[in-house]
Coordinates of C-alpha atoms in Angstrom, one line a residue:
M1 CA -50.1 36.4 117.0
S2 CA -46.4 37.2 117.6
S3 CA -45.5 40.6 118.7
E4 CA -41.9 40.4 117.4
A5 CA -42.7 42.7 114.5
F6 CA -44.0 45.4 116.8
Y7 CA -41.2 47.9 116.4
K8 CA -40.6 47.1 112.7
N9 CA -44.2 48.0 111.8
L10 CA -44.2 51.4 113.6
K11 CA -44.5 54.4 111.4
A12 CA -41.5 56.7 111.8
I13 CA -41.8 60.5 112.3
S14 CA -39.9 62.7 109.9
T15 CA -39.2 65.8 112.1
F16 CA -37.5 65.8 115.5
H17 CA -39.8 68.7 116.6
D18 CA -42.5 66.1 117.2
V19 CA -40.6 63.9 119.7
G20 CA -42.9 65.1 122.6
L21 CA -46.2 64.5 120.7
Q22 CA -47.8 61.5 122.4
S23 CA -50.1 60.7 119.4
H24 CA -47.0 59.5 117.5
Y25 CA -46.3 56.9 120.2
T26 CA -47.6 53.3 120.5
P27 CA -47.6 51.3 123.8
A28 CA -45.1 48.5 123.8
P29 CA -46.5 44.9 124.1
L30 CA -46.7 43.7 127.6
D31 CA -44.6 40.6 126.8
W32 CA -41.6 42.8 125.9
H33 CA -38.9 43.8 128.3
V34 CA -36.8 46.8 129.1
V35 CA -33.1 45.9 129.2
I36 CA -30.7 48.3 130.7
T37 CA -26.9 48.3 130.6
D38 CA -24.4 50.7 132.3
V39 CA -20.8 50.7 133.4
V40 CA -20.7 50.7 137.2
G41 CA -18.6 53.6 138.5
S42 CA -18.4 55.2 135.1
T43 CA -17.8 58.7 136.5
K44 CA -14.8 57.5 138.4
A45 CA -13.5 55.6 135.4
I46 CA -13.9 58.7 133.2
E47 CA -12.0 60.8 135.8
A48 CA -9.2 58.1 135.6
G49 CA -9.0 58.7 131.8
K50 CA -11.1 55.7 130.6
Y51 CA -13.9 57.6 128.9
K52 CA -13.4 55.9 125.5
E53 CA -13.2 52.5 127.2
V54 CA -16.5 53.3 129.0
N55 CA -18.0 54.4 125.7
M56 CA -16.9 51.3 123.8
V57 CA -18.3 49.0 126.5
G58 CA -21.6 50.7 126.2
A59 CA -21.5 50.4 122.4
A60 CA -20.5 46.7 122.7
S61 CA -23.7 45.9 124.7
V62 CA -25.6 47.4 121.7
A63 CA -23.7 45.3 119.2
S64 CA -24.1 42.1 121.1
I65 CA -27.9 42.4 121.2
L66 CA -28.4 43.6 117.7
N67 CA -26.2 40.7 116.4
I68 CA -28.4 38.1 118.0
A69 CA -31.7 39.9 117.1
R70 CA -31.2 39.2 113.4
E71 CA -34.4 40.0 111.6
I72 CA -36.2 41.4 114.7
D73 CA -35.9 45.1 114.9
I74 CA -34.8 46.2 118.4
P75 CA -35.4 49.7 119.6
F76 CA -32.6 51.1 121.7
V77 CA -31.0 54.3 123.0
F78 CA -27.3 54.7 123.6
G79 CA -26.4 56.7 126.7
G80 CA -22.6 56.9 126.7
D81 CA -21.8 54.5 129.5
G82 CA -24.5 52.0 128.5
A83 CA -27.8 51.6 126.6
T84 CA -31.5 50.9 127.0
F85 CA -33.3 48.4 124.9
L86 CA -36.8 47.0 124.4
V87 CA -36.7 43.3 123.5
P88 CA -39.5 40.6 122.9
D89 CA -39.9 37.7 125.3
S90 CA -38.7 35.3 122.6
L91 CA -35.2 36.9 122.6
L92 CA -34.7 37.1 126.3
P93 CA -32.6 33.9 126.8
A94 CA -30.2 34.9 123.9
V95 CA -30.1 38.5 125.2
R96 CA -29.1 37.3 128.7
E97 CA -26.3 35.1 127.3
A98 CA -25.0 37.9 124.9
L99 CA -24.8 40.4 127.8
L100 CA -23.2 38.0 130.2
A101 CA -20.5 37.4 127.5
T102 CA -20.1 41.2 127.0
G103 CA -19.8 41.7 130.7
R104 CA -17.1 39.2 131.0
L105 CA -15.2 40.8 128.1
S106 CA -15.5 44.2 129.7
R107 CA -14.1 43.0 133.0
E108 CA -11.2 41.0 131.5
V109 CA -10.2 43.5 128.8
F110 CA -10.9 46.9 130.4
G111 CA -11.4 46.1 134.1
L112 CA -14.9 47.7 133.9
E113 CA -18.0 46.1 135.5
L114 CA -21.1 46.2 133.2
R115 CA -24.4 46.2 135.1
M116 CA -27.2 44.5 133.2
G117 CA -30.9 44.4 134.2
I118 CA -34.3 43.4 132.9
V119 CA -37.7 44.7 133.9
S120 CA -40.8 43.6 132.0
V121 CA -43.2 46.1 130.3
G122 CA -46.1 44.2 131.9
Y123 CA -44.8 44.7 135.4
L124 CA -44.2 48.4 134.8
K125 CA -47.7 48.8 133.5
E126 CA -49.7 46.5 135.8
A127 CA -47.8 47.1 139.1
L128 CA -46.7 50.7 138.7
G129 CA -49.2 52.1 136.2
L130 CA -46.4 53.4 133.9
G131 CA -46.3 53.0 130.2
V132 CA -43.5 52.3 127.7
L133 CA -44.6 54.2 124.6
V134 CA -42.5 53.8 121.5
S135 CA -42.0 55.8 118.3
K136 CA -39.0 56.2 115.9
F137 CA -37.4 59.1 114.1
R138 CA -36.1 58.4 110.6
L139 CA -32.5 59.7 110.1
T140 CA -31.9 57.9 106.8
P141 CA -33.5 54.9 104.9
Y142 CA -30.9 52.8 106.8
F143 CA -31.4 54.0 110.3
E144 CA -34.3 54.9 112.5
Q145 CA -33.7 56.3 116.0
A146 CA -36.0 54.8 118.7
L147 CA -38.0 57.3 120.9
F148 CA -39.6 56.6 124.2
I149 CA -42.0 58.4 126.5
G150 CA -44.3 57.3 129.4
G151 CA -42.0 57.1 132.3
G152 CA -41.5 53.4 132.1
L153 CA -37.8 53.5 131.1
T154 CA -37.0 55.9 133.9
A155 CA -38.7 53.7 136.4
A156 CA -36.9 50.6 135.1
E157 CA -33.6 52.3 135.6
K158 CA -34.4 53.3 139.2
I159 CA -35.6 49.7 139.9
I160 CA -32.4 48.1 138.6
K161 CA -30.1 50.6 140.4
G162 CA -32.2 50.6 143.6
P163 CA -31.8 48.7 146.9
D164 CA -33.8 45.7 145.6
G165 CA -32.3 45.8 142.1
S166 CA -30.3 42.6 142.5
R167 CA -33.5 40.5 141.7
Y168 CA -33.7 42.2 138.3
L169 CA -30.0 41.9 137.4
I170 CA -28.6 39.5 134.8
Q171 CA -26.2 37.4 136.7
G172 CA -24.1 34.3 135.9
V173 CA -21.0 33.2 134.1
S174 CA -20.5 33.0 130.3
T175 CA -17.7 31.2 128.6
I176 CA -18.5 32.3 125.0
E177 CA -17.2 35.3 123.1
P178 CA -19.9 37.9 122.3
N179 CA -20.7 38.6 118.7
L180 CA -19.5 42.2 118.3
G181 CA -19.5 42.1 114.5
G182 CA -19.8 45.6 113.0
L183 CA -18.3 47.4 116.1
T184 CA -15.4 49.7 115.0
C185 CA -13.6 52.6 116.6
R186 CA -11.0 53.9 114.1
W187 CA -11.8 57.6 114.0
N188 CA -9.7 60.2 115.7
D189 CA -11.5 62.7 118.0
I190 CA -13.6 65.0 115.9
A191 CA -12.9 68.7 116.5
S192 CA -15.8 71.1 116.6
V193 CA -15.8 73.4 113.7
H194 CA -17.4 76.1 115.9
G195 CA -15.1 75.7 119.0
E196 CA -17.3 73.5 121.3
T197 CA -19.1 70.2 121.3
I198 CA -21.7 69.8 124.1
S199 CA -23.6 66.8 125.4
L200 CA -27.0 68.0 126.7
L201 CA -29.6 66.2 128.7
V202 CA -33.0 67.7 129.4
R203 CA -35.7 66.0 131.5
P204 CA -39.2 67.5 131.3
L205 CA -40.9 67.8 134.7
V206 CA -44.2 69.2 133.5
S207 CA -47.3 67.2 134.5
T208 CA -49.4 66.8 131.3
P209 CA -48.7 65.3 127.8
S210 CA -49.5 68.6 126.1
E211 CA -47.0 70.4 128.4
T212 CA -44.4 67.8 127.6
E213 CA -45.0 68.2 123.9
K214 CA -44.7 72.0 124.1
L215 CA -41.6 71.9 126.2
C216 CA -39.7 69.4 123.9
H217 CA -40.7 71.5 120.9
D218 CA -39.5 74.7 122.6
V219 CA -36.2 73.2 123.6
V220 CA -35.5 72.0 120.1
R221 CA -36.6 75.3 118.7
K222 CA -34.2 77.2 121.0
V223 CA -31.3 75.0 120.0
E224 CA -32.0 75.9 116.4
E225 CA -32.4 79.5 117.3
Y226 CA -29.0 79.7 119.1
Y227 CA -27.0 77.1 117.1
G228 CA -28.6 77.1 113.7
M229 CA -30.4 74.3 111.9
D230 CA -29.2 70.7 111.7
E231 CA -26.4 71.2 109.2
M232 CA -25.0 74.0 111.4
H233 CA -24.9 72.3 114.7
H234 CA -24.2 68.7 113.6
P235 CA -21.3 67.4 115.7
V236 CA -19.6 65.7 112.7
S237 CA -18.3 67.4 109.6
F238 CA -16.4 66.2 106.5
S239 CA -13.4 68.3 107.5
G240 CA -13.3 66.8 111.0
L241 CA -13.3 63.1 109.9
R242 CA -9.8 61.7 110.3
M243 CA -9.2 57.9 110.2
S244 CA -6.7 56.6 112.7
V245 CA -4.1 54.3 111.1
G246 CA -2.9 53.1 114.5
G247 CA -2.6 54.3 118.0
L248 CA -5.2 54.2 120.8
P249 CA -8.4 54.1 118.7
L250 CA -7.3 51.0 116.8
E251 CA -5.7 49.5 120.0
R252 CA -9.0 49.7 121.9
E253 CA -10.9 48.1 119.0
V254 CA -8.4 45.3 118.9
R255 CA -8.6 44.7 122.6
L256 CA -12.4 44.6 122.6
R257 CA -13.0 42.6 119.4
A258 CA -10.1 40.2 119.9
G259 CA -9.3 40.5 123.6
L260 CA -10.3 36.9 124.4
R261 CA -8.5 35.3 121.4
G262 CA -5.0 35.5 122.8
P263 CA -1.9 37.3 121.4
L264 CA -2.0 35.6 118.0
G265 CA -5.7 36.3 117.5
Q266 CA -5.2 40.0 118.5
L267 CA -2.2 40.3 116.1
F268 CA -4.2 39.0 113.1
Y269 CA -7.1 41.3 113.9
A270 CA -4.8 44.3 114.3
L271 CA -3.1 43.6 110.9
W272 CA -6.5 43.2 109.2
A273 CA -8.1 46.3 110.8
G274 CA -4.9 48.4 110.4
L275 CA -4.7 47.6 106.6
K276 CA -8.3 48.7 106.1
S277 CA -7.6 51.9 108.1
L278 CA -4.5 52.6 106.0
L279 CA -6.4 52.2 102.7
F280 CA -9.1 54.5 104.0
F281 CA -6.4 57.0 105.0
L282 CA -4.7 56.8 101.6
A283 CA -7.9 57.2 99.8
A284 CA -8.8 60.3 101.7
R285 CA -5.3 61.9 101.2
T286 CA -4.8 60.9 97.5
G287 CA -8.3 60.9 96.0
L288 CA -7.8 57.3 94.8
S289 CA -10.4 54.7 95.4
F290 CA -9.8 51.3 97.1
G291 CA -13.2 49.7 96.5
D292 CA -15.7 51.9 98.4
L293 CA -13.1 53.2 100.9
G294 CA -12.7 56.9 100.9
Q295 CA -15.8 57.6 98.8
R296 CA -17.5 60.9 99.7
A297 CA -20.8 59.1 99.3
Y298 CA -19.9 56.8 102.2
L299 CA -18.8 59.7 104.4
K300 CA -22.1 61.5 103.8
L301 CA -24.0 58.3 104.8
L302 CA -21.8 58.1 107.9
I303 CA -22.7 61.7 108.9
D304 CA -26.4 61.1 108.1
T305 CA -26.4 58.1 110.5
V306 CA -24.9 59.8 113.5
E307 CA -27.5 59.5 116.3
Y308 CA -26.9 62.9 117.9
K309 CA -30.4 63.7 118.9
K310 CA -32.8 61.3 120.7
F311 CA -35.5 61.1 123.4
D312 CA -36.2 58.4 126.1
D313 CA -38.1 60.4 128.7
V314 CA -34.9 62.6 128.5
L315 CA -34.0 64.7 125.5
R316 CA -30.4 63.9 124.6
L317 CA -28.4 66.1 122.2
V318 CA -24.8 66.3 121.1
I319 CA -24.3 69.7 119.5
S320 CA -21.4 71.6 117.9
G321 CA -21.5 75.4 118.4
T322 CA -20.0 78.5 120.0
S323 CA -19.6 79.4 123.6
E324 CA -22.0 82.3 123.0
A325 CA -24.7 79.9 121.8
R326 CA -24.2 77.7 124.8
E327 CA -24.5 80.6 127.2
K328 CA -27.8 81.7 125.6
L329 CA -29.1 78.1 125.8
I330 CA -28.1 77.8 129.5
R331 CA -29.9 81.1 130.3
Y332 CA -33.1 79.7 128.7
L333 CA -32.8 76.3 130.4
E334 CA -32.1 78.0 133.8
T335 CA -35.3 80.1 133.4
E336 CA -37.3 76.9 132.7
R337 CA -35.6 75.1 135.6
Q338 CA -36.4 77.9 138.0
R339 CA -40.1 77.6 137.1
G340 CA -40.0 73.8 137.7
A341 CA -40.5 72.8 134.0
L342 CA -37.3 70.8 133.6
A343 CA -34.0 69.7 134.9
Y344 CA -30.9 69.5 132.7
G345 CA -27.2 68.5 132.6
I346 CA -24.5 69.7 130.2
H347 CA -20.9 68.8 129.5
V348 CA -18.7 70.9 127.4
S349 CA -15.7 69.8 125.3
D350 CA -13.9 71.0 122.1
R351 CA -14.4 67.8 120.3
A352 CA -16.5 64.7 119.9
L353 CA -15.8 60.9 120.1
M354 CA -17.4 58.5 117.7
T355 CA -17.9 54.7 117.9
C356 CA -19.5 52.9 115.0
L357 CA -21.7 50.0 114.2
V358 CA -21.4 49.2 110.5
F359 CA -23.2 46.1 109.4
E360 CA -23.3 47.1 105.7
R361 CA -21.0 49.6 104.2
Y362 CA -23.8 51.3 102.2
G363 CA -26.6 50.0 104.3
K364 CA -27.5 49.3 108.0
Q365 CA -25.3 51.3 110.3
V366 CA -25.3 53.7 113.2
H367 CA -22.6 55.9 114.6
F368 CA -22.6 56.7 118.3
I369 CA -21.5 60.2 119.2
D370 CA -20.7 61.9 122.4
A371 CA -18.7 64.9 123.6
A372 CA -15.2 64.0 124.6
D373 CA -13.9 63.8 128.2
G374 CA -17.1 62.8 129.9
G375 CA -20.0 63.6 127.6
Y376 CA -23.4 62.2 128.6
T377 CA -22.0 60.6 131.7
L378 CA -20.9 63.8 133.2
A379 CA -23.9 65.7 132.0
A380 CA -26.0 63.1 133.8
K381 CA -24.1 63.9 137.0
Q382 CA -25.4 67.5 136.8
L383 CA -28.9 66.4 135.9
K384 CA -29.1 64.0 138.9
A385 CA -27.9 66.8 141.2
Q386 CA -30.7 69.0 140.1
L387 CA -33.2 66.2 140.5
K388 CA -32.0 65.6 144.0
E389 CA -32.4 69.3 144.9
I390 CA -36.0 69.1 143.7
E391 CA -36.7 65.9 145.7
A392 CA -35.2 67.6 148.8
V393 CA -37.5 70.6 148.5
Q394 CA -40.5 68.4 148.0
E395 CA -39.8 66.5 151.2

């Protein structure tokens, strides 16, 4: 019996408070594979002003895999400078080719190296005794966010980035153009209505499933206590959404989507994308409707499908709030860190960046969000520093 429908058939949880509850998770089939992508040297690229390019390359790896998966539901988590996927064995050859093509595009268009690696679930379980347990959280009828626990994803990342990681890397040359259908980047930066947008990473370090469940629940509860409920700390608001008619957001999309088609192909893509952006802009300003462009119902769907909270052994949140709320949250996190319960990383900005995957205007779509000027990538830098401190003490 094929395991391709494994993720599609999972029952979704309806409240994010339950992300740490192991009873909601199901072991991934042993013939599935963890696929990890990340931009090599992403921190330096961000410091050089290429954060949006880094973000778009990570999103492109998601688009390339989802477009070849077709009817097979693929669980994934976007991490700012890359993504983590779980794919069945039957898709592996196509996934390799799609990622090699995306890697070539990244190098030629943005000068960024995309690292891509694969570790089988069977190896993680049988050789290392680590599980890849999967669940999903329903944001809307059109999008369900994948959730992971068990330590398998964390181990796979260490293997791929480790000294012997080359044997797990996807290597080779592709001459095809990746299918990035649905990938768009036409929104201006989204200012926080409360003054700040933060990217937060929290890794539980407690030793038992029940402790992990409680810790995740407590962190989510503290976020709600300090920042308010979802509608209060959501990083995207109606007032903050501003479509870019031209400029850098559209230029980056043109380069990524048509970068291998030559000057004429890029020109045609720019004219087509620019016209759609202009119509959206006019609809928003005048109240007129050009098809479904500018309709408030679509903007609500967009906001509802922003994946601003997720869990893949690490709790990942993008939150809009005040500096006072952040200071309270950090005091709580520091208390928990001092007692050895968690490690965390945080990056603070005054706005968010959004990259979109829209396969159907009023259907399947997801909108990747991150704090501007570094987001998850710079938050991960702090998290890794804390984890190294713990390792040094243990030695």
